[in-house]
XYZ file of C-alpha atoms in Angstrom:
370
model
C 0.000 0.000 0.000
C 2.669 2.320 0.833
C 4.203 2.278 -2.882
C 1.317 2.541 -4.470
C 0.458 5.850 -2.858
C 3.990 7.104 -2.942
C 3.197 7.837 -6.698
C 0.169 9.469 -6.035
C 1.710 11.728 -4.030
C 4.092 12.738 -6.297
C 1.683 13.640 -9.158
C -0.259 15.499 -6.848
C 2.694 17.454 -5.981
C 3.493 17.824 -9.352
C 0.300 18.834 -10.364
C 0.315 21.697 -7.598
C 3.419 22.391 -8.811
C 2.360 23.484 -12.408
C -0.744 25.237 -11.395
C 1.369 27.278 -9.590
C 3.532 27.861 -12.017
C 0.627 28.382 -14.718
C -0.793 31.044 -12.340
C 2.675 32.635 -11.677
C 3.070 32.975 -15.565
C -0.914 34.164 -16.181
C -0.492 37.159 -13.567
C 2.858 37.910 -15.732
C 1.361 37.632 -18.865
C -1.786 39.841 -17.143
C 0.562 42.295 -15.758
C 1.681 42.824 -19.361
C -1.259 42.733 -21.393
C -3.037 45.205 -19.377
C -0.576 48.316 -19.844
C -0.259 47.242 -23.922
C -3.892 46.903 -24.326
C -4.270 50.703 -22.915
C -1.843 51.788 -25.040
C -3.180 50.010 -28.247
C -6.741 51.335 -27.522
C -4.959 55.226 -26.815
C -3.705 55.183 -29.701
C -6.753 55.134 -31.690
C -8.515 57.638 -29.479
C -8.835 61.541 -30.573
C -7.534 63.424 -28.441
C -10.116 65.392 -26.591
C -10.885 61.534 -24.596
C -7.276 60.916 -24.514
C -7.099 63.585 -22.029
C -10.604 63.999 -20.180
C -11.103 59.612 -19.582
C -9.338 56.761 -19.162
C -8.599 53.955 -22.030
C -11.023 51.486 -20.278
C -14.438 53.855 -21.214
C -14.133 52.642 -24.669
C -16.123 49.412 -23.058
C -19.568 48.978 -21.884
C -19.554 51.242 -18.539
C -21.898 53.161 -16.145
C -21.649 57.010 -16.461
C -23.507 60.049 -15.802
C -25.560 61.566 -18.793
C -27.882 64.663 -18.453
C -31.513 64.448 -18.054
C -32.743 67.634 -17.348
C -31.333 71.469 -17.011
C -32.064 73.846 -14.383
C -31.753 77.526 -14.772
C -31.466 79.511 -11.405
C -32.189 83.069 -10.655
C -29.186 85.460 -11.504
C -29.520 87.295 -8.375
C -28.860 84.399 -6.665
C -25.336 85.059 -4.572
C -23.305 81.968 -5.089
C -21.247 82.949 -1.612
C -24.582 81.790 0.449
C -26.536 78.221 0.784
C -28.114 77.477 -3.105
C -32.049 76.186 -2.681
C -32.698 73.602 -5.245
C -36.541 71.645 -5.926
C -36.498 72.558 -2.092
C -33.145 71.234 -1.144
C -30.109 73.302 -0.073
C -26.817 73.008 -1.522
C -23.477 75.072 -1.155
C -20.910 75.985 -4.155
C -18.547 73.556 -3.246
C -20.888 71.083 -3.081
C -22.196 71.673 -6.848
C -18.737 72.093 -8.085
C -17.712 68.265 -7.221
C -21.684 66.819 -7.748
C -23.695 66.101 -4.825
C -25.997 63.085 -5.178
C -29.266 63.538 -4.823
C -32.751 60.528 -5.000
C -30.209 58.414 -8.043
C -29.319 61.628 -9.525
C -26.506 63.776 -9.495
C -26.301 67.493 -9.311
C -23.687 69.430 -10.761
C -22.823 73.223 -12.282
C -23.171 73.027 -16.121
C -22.612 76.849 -16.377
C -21.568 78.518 -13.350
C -21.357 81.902 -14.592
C -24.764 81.102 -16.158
C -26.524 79.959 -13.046
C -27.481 76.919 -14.924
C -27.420 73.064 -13.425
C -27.781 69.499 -14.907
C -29.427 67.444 -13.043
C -27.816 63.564 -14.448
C -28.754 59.914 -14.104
C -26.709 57.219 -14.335
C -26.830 54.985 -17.244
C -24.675 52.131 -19.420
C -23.114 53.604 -21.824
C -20.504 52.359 -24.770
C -19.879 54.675 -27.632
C -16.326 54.189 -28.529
C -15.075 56.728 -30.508
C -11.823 55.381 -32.399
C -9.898 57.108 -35.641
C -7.169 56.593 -37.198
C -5.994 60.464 -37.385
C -3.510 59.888 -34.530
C -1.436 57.658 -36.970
C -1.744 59.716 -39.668
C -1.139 62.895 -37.941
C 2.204 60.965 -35.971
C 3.378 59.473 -39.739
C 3.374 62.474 -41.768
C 5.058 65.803 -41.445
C 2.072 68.091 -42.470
C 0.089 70.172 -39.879
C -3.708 69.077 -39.147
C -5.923 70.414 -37.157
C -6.824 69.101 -33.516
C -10.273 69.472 -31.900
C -10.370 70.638 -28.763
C -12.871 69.572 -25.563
C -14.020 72.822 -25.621
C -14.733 72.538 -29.302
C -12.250 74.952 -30.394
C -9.526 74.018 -32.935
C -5.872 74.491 -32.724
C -3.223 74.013 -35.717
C -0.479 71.572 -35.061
C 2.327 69.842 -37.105
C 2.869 66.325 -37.672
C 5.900 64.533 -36.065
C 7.207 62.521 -39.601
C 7.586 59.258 -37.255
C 7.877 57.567 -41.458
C 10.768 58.672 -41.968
C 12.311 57.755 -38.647
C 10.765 54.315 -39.020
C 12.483 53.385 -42.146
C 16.043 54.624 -41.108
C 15.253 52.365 -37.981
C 14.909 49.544 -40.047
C 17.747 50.480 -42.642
C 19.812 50.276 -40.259
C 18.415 47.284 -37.865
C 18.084 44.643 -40.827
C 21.827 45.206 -42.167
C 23.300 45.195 -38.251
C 21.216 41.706 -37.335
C 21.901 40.069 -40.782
C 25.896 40.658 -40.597
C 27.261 40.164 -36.711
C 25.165 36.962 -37.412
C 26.874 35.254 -39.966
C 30.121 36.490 -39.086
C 30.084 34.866 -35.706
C 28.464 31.674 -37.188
C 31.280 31.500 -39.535
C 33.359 32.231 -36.240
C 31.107 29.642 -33.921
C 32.389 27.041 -36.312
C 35.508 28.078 -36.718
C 36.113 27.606 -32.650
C 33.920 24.929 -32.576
C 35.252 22.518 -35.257
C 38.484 23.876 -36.634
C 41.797 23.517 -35.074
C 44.976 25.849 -35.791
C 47.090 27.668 -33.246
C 45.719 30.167 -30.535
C 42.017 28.946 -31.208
C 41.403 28.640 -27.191
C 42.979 32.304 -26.364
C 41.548 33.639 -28.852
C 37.901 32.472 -28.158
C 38.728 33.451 -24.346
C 39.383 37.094 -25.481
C 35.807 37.391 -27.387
C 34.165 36.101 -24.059
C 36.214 38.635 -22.046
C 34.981 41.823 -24.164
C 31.227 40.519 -23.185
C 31.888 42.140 -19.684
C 33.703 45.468 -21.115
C 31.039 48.218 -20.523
C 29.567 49.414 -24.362
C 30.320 53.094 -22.996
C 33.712 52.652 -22.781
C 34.942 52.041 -26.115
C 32.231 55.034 -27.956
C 35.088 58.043 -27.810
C 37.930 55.627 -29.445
C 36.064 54.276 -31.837
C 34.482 57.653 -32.604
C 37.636 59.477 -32.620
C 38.674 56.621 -35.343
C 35.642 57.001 -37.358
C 36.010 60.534 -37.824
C 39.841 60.116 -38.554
C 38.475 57.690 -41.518
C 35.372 59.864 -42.699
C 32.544 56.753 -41.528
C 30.750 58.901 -38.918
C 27.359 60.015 -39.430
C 26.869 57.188 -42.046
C 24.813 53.871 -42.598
C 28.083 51.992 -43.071
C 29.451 53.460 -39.794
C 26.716 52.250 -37.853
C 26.410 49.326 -39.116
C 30.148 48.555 -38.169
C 29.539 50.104 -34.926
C 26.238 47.345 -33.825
C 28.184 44.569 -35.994
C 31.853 44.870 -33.600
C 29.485 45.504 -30.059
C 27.393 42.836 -31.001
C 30.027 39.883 -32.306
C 30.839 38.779 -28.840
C 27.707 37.779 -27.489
C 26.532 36.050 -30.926
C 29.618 34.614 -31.091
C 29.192 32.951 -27.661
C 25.760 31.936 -28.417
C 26.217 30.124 -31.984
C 29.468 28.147 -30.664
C 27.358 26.751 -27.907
C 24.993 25.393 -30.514
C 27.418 24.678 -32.765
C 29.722 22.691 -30.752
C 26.814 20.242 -30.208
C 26.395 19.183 -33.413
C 26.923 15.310 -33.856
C 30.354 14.909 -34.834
C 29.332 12.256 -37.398
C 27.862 14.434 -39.923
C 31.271 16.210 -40.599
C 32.738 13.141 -40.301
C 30.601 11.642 -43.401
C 30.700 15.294 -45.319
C 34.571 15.017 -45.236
C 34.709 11.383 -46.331
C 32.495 12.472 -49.520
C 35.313 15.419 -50.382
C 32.787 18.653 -48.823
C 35.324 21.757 -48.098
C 34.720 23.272 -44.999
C 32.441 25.993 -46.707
C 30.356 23.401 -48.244
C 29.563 21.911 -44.665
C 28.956 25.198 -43.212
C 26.756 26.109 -45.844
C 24.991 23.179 -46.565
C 24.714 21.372 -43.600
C 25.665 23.747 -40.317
C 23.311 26.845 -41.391
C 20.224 24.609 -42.015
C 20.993 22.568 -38.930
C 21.067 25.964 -36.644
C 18.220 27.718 -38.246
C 16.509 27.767 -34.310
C 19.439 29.417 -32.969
C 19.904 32.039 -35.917
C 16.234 32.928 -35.464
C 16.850 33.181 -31.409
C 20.356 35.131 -31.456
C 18.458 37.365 -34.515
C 15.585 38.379 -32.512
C 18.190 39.547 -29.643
C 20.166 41.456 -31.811
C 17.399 43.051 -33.998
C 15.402 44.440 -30.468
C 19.047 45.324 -29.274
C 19.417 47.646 -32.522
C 15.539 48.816 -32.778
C 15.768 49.822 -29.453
C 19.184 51.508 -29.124
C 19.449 54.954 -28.600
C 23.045 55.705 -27.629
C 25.447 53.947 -30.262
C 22.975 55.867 -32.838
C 23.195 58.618 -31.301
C 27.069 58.981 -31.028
C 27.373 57.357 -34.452
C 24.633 58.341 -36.604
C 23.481 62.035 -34.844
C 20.699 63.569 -34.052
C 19.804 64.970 -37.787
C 15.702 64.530 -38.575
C 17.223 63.123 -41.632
C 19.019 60.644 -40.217
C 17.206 60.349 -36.446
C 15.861 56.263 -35.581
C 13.054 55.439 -33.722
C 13.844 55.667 -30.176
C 15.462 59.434 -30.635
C 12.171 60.607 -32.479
C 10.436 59.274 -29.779
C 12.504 60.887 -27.134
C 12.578 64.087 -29.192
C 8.967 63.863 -28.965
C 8.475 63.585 -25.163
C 10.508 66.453 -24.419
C 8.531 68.806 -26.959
C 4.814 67.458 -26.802
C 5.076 65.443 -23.564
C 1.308 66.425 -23.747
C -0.039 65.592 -26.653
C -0.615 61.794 -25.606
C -2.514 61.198 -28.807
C 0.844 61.266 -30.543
C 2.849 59.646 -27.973
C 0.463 56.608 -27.626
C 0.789 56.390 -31.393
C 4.039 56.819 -31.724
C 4.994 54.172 -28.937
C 2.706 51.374 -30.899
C 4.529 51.882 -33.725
C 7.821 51.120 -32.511
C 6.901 47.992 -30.602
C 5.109 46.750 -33.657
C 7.877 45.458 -35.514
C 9.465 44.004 -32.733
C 6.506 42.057 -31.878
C 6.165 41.403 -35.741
C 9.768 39.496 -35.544
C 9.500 37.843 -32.840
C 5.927 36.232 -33.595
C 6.922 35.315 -36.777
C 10.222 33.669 -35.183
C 8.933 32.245 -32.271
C 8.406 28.605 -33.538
C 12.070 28.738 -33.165
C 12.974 30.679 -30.039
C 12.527 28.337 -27.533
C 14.378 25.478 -29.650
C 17.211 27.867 -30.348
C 17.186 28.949 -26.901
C 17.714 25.368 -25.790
C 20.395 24.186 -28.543
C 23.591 23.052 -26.834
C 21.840 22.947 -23.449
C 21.626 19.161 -23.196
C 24.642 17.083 -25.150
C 22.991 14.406 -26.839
């Protein structure tokens, strides 16, 4: 009896244990969600409800609508106690709404003396556009409607342009540190010829050198050489800061390859290009994807190495300094901002959900020697 509910015991535990862990990962995947959602939804409201209510009114919700309007006498001194249908009522107290038999009183027009008197109802009448993109894309000036109904002129941020120097230079600086350390990974993985081990030790070591500290060197050397402020520069600059770590990753995967295949591919004449080409690039397709997706947020995202490398020119400015550019100048105008944000995570999130059949395999390559 006593073995047979020793394995009970342990599937119960292990049951408990993945609920947990199901749970753990729902209230992180919640936690998430919930902040992209509002800022999906924000970014396809106009602006007047961008700043007056929260993203969440766009659903089904209770909220005060006006049923009736009361005019009061203009003589009526607004310092004293206010008699209303027989009740009395101070400023203050209109001001904020004071609730009154399920209705609500509150100053439509103060200077007017007049009051609505509101009820509560459902309400859902989600007012989306697409004006905030268009307005956020383009360069040309538009005009924004106010709460109070009035109209003010405003320019267009030209996130376009922004968004396609992002990606010139993001596609070029994933695509080459890539296959340069995969033709590395194999070379330290599979090759042997004098100083392979110190050399491999010195790539590891420049993971832990701080990024910051090699930007005025190489700077002053791209200006000596005429690269600075162009695509090629940049390119260089994300390809050398990001050969270490890709480097590291694709040897681990590489280095697990079964031995026999380059075995048989060497027996049948294959030069080493033909096995790396033919049979180690197919073979670590997970771990391309993986290491790509790294280095393609790394560059999307990066602010600084464009910034000392490329400048600050609206010509030539990525993403993340239009972005920033934009916070400091119209840190108000959320309409824009929510936009704008969106648009920068969505080809991110584009990548990676395209890629992800591969991530977690490519993740795991090498882990476990077979």
């Amino acid at each position: 009896m006593a073995g047979t509910n020793q394995p009970r015991t342990t599937g119960t535990k292990r049951k408990r244990g993945k609920t947990i862990v199901n749970l753990v990962l729902g209230v992180i995947c919640l936690l998430w969600l919930i902040p992209t959602l509002g800022l999906l939804i924000s970014s396809f409201r106009p602006a007047s409800d961008i700043l007056h209510t929260g993203w969440w009114n766009v659903f089904p919700h209770r909220e005060w609508t006006n049923a009736e309007t009361i005019q009061l006498s203009k003589d009526i001194d607004l310092r004293e106690p206010i008699e209303v249908n027989g009740q009395t009522f101070n400023d203050d107290e209109l001001k904020a709404g004071v609730l009154s038999d399920d209705q609500r009183l509150i100053w439509e027009n103060r200077r007017a003396r007049t009051l609505n008197v509101q009820e509560q109802g459902w309400e859902f009448k989600p007012a989306l556009t697409l004006e905030n993109y268009k307005n956020v894309l383009s360069g040309k000036e538009y005009k924004l409607k106010l709460a109070d109904g009035s109209e003010s002129i405003q320019k267009g941020t030209g996130l376009s342009q922004a968004f396609w120097n992002t990606l010139t230079i993001a596609v070029p600086a994933t695509v080459i540190p890539v296959l340069i350390a995969s033709f590395a990974a194999y070379a330290f993985a599979w090759l042997r010829f004098p100083g392979r081990k110190t050399l491999f030790v010195v790539i590891i070591a420049m993971l832990v050198i701080p990024l910051q500290v090699a930007l005025i060197p190489v700077l002053k050397d791209y200006t000596a050489l005429g690269l600075n402020g162009s695509y090629l520069g940049i390119w260089l600059a994300h390809t050398a800061f990001g050969l270490p770590l890709v480097t590291y990753f694709m040897y681990n995967f590489i280095s697990q390859l079964p031995k026999d295949l380059f075995e048989s591919a060497f027996i049948d004449g294959a030069s080493h290009f033909t096995i790396f080409s033919r049979l180690i690039l197919p073979l670590s397709v997970p771990a391309l994807a993986s290491i790509g997706i790294f280095q393609f947020l790394w560059v999307w995202n990066d602010y600084l190495v464009s910034l000392i490398f490329i400048g600050n020119q609206p010509s030539v400015q990525v993403m993340s300094m239009k972005i920033a550019d934009l916070v400091g100048s119209r840190g108000n105008d959320w309409h824009l901002l929510t936009s704008a944000a969106f648009i920068s995570m969505l080809m991110p999130l584009t990548i990676f959900f395209l890629l992800q059949k591969y991530f977690v395999r490519g993740l795991m390559g090498g882990s476990v020697k077979g």
